[in-house]
mmCIF file of C-alpha atoms in Angstrom:
data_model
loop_
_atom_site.group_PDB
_atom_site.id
_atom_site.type_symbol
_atom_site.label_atom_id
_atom_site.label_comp_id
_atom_site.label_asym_id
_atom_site.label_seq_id
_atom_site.Cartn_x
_atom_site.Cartn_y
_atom_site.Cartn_z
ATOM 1 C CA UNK H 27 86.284 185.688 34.011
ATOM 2 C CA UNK H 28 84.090 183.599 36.221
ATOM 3 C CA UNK H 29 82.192 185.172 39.315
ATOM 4 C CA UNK H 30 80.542 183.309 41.909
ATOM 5 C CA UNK H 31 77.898 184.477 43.775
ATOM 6 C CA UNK H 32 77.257 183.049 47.048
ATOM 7 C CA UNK H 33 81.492 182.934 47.717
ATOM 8 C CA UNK H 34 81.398 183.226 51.470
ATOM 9 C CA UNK H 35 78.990 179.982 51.922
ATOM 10 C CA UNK H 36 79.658 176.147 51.953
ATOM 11 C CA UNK H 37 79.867 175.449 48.396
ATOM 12 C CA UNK H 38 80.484 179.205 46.760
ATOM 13 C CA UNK H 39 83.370 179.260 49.035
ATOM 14 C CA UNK H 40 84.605 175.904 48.379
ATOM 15 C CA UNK H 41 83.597 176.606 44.074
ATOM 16 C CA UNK H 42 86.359 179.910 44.448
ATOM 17 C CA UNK H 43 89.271 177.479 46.102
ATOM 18 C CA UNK H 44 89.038 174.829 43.630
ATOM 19 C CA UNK H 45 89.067 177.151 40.782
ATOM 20 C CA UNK H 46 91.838 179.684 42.572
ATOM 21 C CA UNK H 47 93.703 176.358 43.036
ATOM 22 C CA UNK H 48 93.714 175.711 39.164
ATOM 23 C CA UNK H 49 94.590 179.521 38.936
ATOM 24 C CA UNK H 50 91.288 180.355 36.900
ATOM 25 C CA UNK H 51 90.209 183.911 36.515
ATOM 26 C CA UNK H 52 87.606 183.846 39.272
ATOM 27 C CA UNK H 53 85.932 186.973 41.171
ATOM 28 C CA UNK H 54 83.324 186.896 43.951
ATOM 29 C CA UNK H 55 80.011 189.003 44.788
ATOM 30 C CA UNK H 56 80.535 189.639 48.208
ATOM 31 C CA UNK H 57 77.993 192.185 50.359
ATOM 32 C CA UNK H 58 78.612 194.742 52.830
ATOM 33 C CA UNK H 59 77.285 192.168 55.382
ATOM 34 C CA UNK H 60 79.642 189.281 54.465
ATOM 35 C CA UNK H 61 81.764 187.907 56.977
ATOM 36 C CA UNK H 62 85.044 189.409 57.271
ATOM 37 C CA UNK H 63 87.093 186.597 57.962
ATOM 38 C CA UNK H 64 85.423 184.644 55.131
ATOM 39 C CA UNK H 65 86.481 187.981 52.621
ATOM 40 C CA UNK H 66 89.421 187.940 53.827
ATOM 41 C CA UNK H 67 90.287 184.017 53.025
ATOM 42 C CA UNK H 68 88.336 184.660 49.701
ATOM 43 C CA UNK H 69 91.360 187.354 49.129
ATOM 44 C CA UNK H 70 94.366 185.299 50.079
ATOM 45 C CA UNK H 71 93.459 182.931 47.888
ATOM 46 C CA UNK H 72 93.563 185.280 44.543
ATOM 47 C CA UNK H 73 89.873 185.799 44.105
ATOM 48 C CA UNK H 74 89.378 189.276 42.520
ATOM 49 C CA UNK H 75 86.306 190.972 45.031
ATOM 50 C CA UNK H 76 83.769 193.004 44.150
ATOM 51 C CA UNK H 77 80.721 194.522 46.156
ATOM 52 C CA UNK H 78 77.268 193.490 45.310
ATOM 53 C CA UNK H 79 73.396 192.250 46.795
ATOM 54 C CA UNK H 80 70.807 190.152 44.705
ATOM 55 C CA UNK H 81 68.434 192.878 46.189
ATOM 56 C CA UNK H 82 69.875 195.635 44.748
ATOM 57 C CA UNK H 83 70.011 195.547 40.587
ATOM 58 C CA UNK H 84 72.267 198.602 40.537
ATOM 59 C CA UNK H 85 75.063 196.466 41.553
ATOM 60 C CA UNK H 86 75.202 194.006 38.610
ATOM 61 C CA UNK H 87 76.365 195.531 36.089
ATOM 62 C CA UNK H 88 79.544 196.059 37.750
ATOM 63 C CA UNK H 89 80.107 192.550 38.810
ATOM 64 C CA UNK H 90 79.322 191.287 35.293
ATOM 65 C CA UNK H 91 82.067 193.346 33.785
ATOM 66 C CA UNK H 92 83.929 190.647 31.795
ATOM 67 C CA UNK H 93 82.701 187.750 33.194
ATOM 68 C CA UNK H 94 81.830 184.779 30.910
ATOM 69 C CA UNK H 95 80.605 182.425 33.178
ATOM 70 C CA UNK H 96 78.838 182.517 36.668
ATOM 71 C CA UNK H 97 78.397 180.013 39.413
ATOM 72 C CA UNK H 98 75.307 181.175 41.776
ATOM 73 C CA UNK H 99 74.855 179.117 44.860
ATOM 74 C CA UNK H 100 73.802 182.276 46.719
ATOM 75 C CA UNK H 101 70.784 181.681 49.500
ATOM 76 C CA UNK H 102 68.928 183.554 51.924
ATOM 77 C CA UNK H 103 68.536 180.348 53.765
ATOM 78 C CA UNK H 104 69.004 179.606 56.801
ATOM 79 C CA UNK H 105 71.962 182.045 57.938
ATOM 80 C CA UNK H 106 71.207 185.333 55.955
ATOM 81 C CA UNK H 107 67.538 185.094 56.345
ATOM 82 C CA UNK H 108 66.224 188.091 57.449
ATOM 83 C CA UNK H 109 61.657 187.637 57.295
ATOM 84 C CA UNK H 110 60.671 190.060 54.602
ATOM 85 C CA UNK H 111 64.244 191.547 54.172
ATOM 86 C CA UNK H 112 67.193 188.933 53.300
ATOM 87 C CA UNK H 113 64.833 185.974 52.680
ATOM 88 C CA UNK H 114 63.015 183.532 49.695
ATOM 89 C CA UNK H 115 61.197 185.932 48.025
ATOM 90 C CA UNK H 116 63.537 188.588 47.838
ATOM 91 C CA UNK H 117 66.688 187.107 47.769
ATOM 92 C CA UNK H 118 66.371 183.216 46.487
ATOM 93 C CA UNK H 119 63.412 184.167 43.592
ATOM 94 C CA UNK H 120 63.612 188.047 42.545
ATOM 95 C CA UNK H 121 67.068 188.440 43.093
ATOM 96 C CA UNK H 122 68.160 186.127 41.500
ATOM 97 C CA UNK H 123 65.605 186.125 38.595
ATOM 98 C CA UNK H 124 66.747 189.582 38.196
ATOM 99 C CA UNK H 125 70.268 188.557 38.189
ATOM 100 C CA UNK H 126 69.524 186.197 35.330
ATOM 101 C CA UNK H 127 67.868 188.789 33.074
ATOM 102 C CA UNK H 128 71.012 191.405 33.534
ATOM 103 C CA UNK H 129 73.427 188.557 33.202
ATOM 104 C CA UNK H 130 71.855 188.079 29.726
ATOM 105 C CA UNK H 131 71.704 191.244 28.651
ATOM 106 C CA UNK H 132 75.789 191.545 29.547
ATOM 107 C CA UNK H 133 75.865 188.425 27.216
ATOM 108 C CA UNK H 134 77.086 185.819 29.882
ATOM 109 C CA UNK H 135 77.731 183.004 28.433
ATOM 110 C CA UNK H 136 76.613 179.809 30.627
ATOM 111 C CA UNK H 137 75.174 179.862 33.773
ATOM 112 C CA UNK H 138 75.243 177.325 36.874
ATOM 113 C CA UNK H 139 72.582 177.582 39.093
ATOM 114 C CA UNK H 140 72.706 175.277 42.370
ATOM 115 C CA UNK H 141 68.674 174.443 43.024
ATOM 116 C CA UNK H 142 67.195 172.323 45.319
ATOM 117 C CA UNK H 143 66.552 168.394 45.067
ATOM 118 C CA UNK H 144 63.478 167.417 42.970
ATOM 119 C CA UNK H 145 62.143 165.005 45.810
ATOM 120 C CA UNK H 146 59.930 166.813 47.860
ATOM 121 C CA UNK H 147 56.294 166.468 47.515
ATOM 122 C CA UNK H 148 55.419 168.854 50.011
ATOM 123 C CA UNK H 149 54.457 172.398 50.463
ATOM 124 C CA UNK H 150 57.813 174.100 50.279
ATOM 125 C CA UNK H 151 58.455 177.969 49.819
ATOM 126 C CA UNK H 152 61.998 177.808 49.109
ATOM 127 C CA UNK H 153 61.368 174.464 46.455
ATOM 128 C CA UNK H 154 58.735 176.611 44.836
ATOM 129 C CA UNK H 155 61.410 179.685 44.447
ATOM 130 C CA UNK H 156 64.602 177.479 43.255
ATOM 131 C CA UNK H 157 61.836 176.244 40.597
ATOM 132 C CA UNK H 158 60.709 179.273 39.558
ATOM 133 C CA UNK H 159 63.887 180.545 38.768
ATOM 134 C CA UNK H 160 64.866 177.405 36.994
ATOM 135 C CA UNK H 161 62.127 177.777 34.189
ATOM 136 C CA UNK H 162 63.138 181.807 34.068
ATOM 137 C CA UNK H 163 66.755 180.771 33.411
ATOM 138 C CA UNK H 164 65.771 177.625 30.674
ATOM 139 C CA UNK H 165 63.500 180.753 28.882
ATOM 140 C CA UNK H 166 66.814 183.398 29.172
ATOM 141 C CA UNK H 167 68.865 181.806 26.288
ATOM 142 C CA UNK H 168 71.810 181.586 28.160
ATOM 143 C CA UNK H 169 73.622 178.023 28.453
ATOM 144 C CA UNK H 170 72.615 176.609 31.228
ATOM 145 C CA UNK H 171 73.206 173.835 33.843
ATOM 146 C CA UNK H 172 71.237 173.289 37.074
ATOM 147 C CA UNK H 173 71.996 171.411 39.754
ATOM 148 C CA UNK H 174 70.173 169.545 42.247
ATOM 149 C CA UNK H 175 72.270 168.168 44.966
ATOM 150 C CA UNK H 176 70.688 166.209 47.078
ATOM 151 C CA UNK H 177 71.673 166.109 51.388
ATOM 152 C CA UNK H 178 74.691 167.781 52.313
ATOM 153 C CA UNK H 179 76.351 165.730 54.682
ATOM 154 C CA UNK H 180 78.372 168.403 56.174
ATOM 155 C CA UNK H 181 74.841 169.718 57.426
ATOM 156 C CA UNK H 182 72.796 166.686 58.031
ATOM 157 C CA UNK H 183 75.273 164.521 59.744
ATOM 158 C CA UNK H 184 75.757 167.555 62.023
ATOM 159 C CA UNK H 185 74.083 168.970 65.171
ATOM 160 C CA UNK H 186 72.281 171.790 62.932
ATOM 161 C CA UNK H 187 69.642 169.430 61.936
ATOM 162 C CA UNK H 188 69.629 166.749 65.203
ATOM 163 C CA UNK H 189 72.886 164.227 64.665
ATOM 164 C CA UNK H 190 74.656 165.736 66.956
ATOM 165 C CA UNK H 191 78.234 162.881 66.985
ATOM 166 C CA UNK H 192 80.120 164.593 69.687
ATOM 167 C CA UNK H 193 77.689 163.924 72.092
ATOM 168 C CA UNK H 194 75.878 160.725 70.770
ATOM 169 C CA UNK H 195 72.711 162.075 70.524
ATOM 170 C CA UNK H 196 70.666 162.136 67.178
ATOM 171 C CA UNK H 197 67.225 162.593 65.551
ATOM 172 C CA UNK H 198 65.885 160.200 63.098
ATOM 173 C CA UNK H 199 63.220 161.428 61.092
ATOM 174 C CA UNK H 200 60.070 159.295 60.558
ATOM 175 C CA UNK H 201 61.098 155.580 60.800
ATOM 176 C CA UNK H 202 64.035 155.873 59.813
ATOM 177 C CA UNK H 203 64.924 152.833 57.518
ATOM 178 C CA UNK H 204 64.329 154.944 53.926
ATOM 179 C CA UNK H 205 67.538 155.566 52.229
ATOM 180 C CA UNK H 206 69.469 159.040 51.417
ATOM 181 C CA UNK H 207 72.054 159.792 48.979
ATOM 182 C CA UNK H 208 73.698 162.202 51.324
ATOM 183 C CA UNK H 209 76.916 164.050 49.180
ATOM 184 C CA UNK H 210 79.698 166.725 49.898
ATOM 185 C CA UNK H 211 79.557 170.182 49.413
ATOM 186 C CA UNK H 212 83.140 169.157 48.032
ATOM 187 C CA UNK H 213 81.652 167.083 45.360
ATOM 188 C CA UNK H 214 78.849 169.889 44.353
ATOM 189 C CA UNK H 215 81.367 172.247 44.278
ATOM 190 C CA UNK H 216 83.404 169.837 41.409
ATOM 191 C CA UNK H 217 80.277 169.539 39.532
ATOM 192 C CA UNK H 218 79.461 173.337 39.391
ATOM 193 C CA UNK H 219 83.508 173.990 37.656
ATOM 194 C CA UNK H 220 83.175 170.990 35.668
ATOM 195 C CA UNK H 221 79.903 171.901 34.200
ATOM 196 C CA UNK H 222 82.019 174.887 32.786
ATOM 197 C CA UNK H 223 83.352 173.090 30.063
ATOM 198 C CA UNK H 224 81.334 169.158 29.844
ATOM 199 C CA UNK H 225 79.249 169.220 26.821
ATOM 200 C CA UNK H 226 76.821 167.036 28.769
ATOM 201 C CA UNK H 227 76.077 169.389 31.257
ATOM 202 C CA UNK H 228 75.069 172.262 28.418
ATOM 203 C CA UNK H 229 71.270 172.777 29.337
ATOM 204 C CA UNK H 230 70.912 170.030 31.287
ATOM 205 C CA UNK H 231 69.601 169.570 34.716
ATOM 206 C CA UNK H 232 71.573 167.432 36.681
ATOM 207 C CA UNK H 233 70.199 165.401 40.101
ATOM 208 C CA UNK H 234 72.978 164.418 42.490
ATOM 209 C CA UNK H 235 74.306 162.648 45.017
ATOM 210 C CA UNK H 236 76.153 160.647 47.175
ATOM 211 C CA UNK H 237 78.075 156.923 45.928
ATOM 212 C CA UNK H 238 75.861 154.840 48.435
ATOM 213 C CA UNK H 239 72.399 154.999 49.608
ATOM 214 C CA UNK H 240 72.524 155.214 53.749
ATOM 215 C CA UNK H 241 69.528 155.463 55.656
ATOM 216 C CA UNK H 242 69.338 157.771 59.403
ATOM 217 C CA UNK H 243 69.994 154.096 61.046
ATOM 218 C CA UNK H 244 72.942 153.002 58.422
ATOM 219 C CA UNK H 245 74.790 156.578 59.324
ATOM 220 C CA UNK H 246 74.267 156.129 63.392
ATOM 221 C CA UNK H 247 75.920 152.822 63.125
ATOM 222 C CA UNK H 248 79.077 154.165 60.954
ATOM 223 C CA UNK H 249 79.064 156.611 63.963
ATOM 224 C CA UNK H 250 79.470 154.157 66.640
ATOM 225 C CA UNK H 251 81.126 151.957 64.888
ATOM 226 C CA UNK H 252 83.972 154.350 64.701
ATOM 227 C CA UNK H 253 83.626 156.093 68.017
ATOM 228 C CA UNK H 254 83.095 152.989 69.829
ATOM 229 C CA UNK H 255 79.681 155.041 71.460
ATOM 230 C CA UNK H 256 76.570 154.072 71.893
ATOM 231 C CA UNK H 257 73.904 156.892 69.935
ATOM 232 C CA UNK H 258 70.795 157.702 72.050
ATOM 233 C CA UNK H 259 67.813 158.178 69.638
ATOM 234 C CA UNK H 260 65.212 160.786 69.386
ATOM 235 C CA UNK H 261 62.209 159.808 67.045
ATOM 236 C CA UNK H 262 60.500 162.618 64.903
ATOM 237 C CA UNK H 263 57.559 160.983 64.075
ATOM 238 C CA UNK H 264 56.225 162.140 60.350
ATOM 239 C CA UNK H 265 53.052 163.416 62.174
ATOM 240 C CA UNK H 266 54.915 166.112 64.179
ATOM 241 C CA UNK H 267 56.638 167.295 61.314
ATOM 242 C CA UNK H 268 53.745 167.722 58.851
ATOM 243 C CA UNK H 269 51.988 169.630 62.117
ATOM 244 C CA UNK H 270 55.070 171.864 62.308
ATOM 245 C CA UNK H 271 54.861 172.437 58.696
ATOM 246 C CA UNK H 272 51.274 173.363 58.482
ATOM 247 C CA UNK H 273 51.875 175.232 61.686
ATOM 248 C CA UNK H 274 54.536 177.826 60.170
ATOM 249 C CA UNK H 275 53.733 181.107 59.314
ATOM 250 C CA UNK H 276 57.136 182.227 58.391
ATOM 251 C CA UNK H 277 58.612 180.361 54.716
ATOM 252 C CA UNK H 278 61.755 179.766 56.185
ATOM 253 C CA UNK H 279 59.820 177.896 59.501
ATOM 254 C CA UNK H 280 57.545 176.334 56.758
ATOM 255 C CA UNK H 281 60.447 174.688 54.167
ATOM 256 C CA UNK H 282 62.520 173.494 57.448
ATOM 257 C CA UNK H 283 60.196 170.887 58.641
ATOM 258 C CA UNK H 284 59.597 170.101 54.973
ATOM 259 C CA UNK H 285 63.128 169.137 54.403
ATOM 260 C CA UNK H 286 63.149 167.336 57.449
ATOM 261 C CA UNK H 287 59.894 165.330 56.015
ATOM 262 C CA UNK H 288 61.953 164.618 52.444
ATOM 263 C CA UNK H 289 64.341 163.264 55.013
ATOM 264 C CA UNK H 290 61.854 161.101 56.265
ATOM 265 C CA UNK H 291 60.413 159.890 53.213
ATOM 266 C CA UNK H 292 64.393 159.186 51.655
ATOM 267 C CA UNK H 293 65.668 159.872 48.042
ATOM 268 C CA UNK H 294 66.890 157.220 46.303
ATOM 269 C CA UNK H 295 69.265 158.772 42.846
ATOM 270 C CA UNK H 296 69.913 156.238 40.449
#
């Protein structure tokens, strides 16, 4: 048995169709808060349910009855987070370092663990967390593979973060010009199953991304270039962002603008 944890978001979600589709044993953590509609599809689909919270150890045990392998891509961030309730510390870090430590002693037997890109080189709370529970899961014993996708496309090629198509308005972040390997949850979700069974991925931490390095300006002019529109451009200069950043009280307000700066700066996979 395989459970995924994080079932009702972009890539758990998309991790439970690909492996209901190639009718794998697969069942999902889902909370008492998860959406309904998403539970529901989850369901249809064959995916055995059962109830469960990172916060709340009690609820592990049951989950890990039988299961083999997991795939956790659960975060707290950005539409769960609730400040000092659903959010990094509790939720990304303890949780899920707790999580680990039951998960060995129910003698799972490999464990994928979706991180966070190794690019930034800025203050970031939720960075910080995703690392901190990489080095507890290398020390657990279980197999392991972690992976660090780099920018989703589905979210930064979207109005959530400033490129907002529909209405031919967009962001850019810094200048600009530096180049991004933006990939698809699609893809992530492919590497997660097939890091079930490659003997390359056994302990390894894998960086990914995208086929082709785009910067914020190459991706505006695939835009117009399909929709025939001109794109008016907002600039985010570097220096607002690094103000916003040291601004932030909150971790969530503090690893946004960070993100945005990593952005900026570009990540270049080779």
């Amino acid at each position: 048995m395989i459970l995924v944890i994080g079932a009702t978001g972009m890539v758990g979600g998309q991790v439970c169709r690909q492996l209901a589709m190639e009718a794998l044993p697969v069942r999902a953590m889902i909370r008492n808060s998860s959406d309904p509609a998403k539970v529901r599809d989850l369901s249809d689909m064959g995916v055995e349910l059962v109830r469960g919270d990172l916060r709340d150890t009690s609820t592990f045990a049951p989950a890990l009855k039988n299961v083999s392998e997991v795939i956790l891509t659960a975060s707290s961030m950005p539409f769960s987070y609730i400040a000092n309730v659903n959010d990094i510390e509790n939720v990304d870090k303890k949780g899920v370092m707790n999580f680990i430590d039951r998960a060995m002693r129910e003698y799972v037997e490999k464990f994928i663990y979706l991180s966070f890109s190794g690019h930034l080189d800025e203050e970031c709370p939720l960075q910080k967390a995703k690392r901190a529970v990489e080095n507890h899961l290398k020390k657990s014993g279980i197999k392991y593979t972690i992976l660090r996708p780099s920018f989703f496309m589905e979210v930064w090629l979207t109005p959530a973060v400033g490129f907002d198509a529909e209405h031919h308005h967009v962001h850019l972040y810094g200048d600009g010009n530096k180049p991004i390997s933006y990939i698809s949850y699609r893809d992530v979700a492919r590497f997660a199953i097939e890091s079930l069974t490659n003997p390359a991925a056994k302990n390894a931490i894998l960086e990914i991304g995208g086929p082709n390095q785009l910067s914020q300006w190459d991706a505006v002019r695939i835009f117009e270039e399909v929709s025939g529109a001109h794109f008016d451009i907002e600039r985010i200069p570097l220096e607002v962002l690094e103000k916003q950043r040291l601004d932030a009280k909150d971790p969530m307000q503090k690893s946004f603008p960070t993100l945005m700066i990593d952005a900026a700066k570009g990540t270049l996979l080779k």
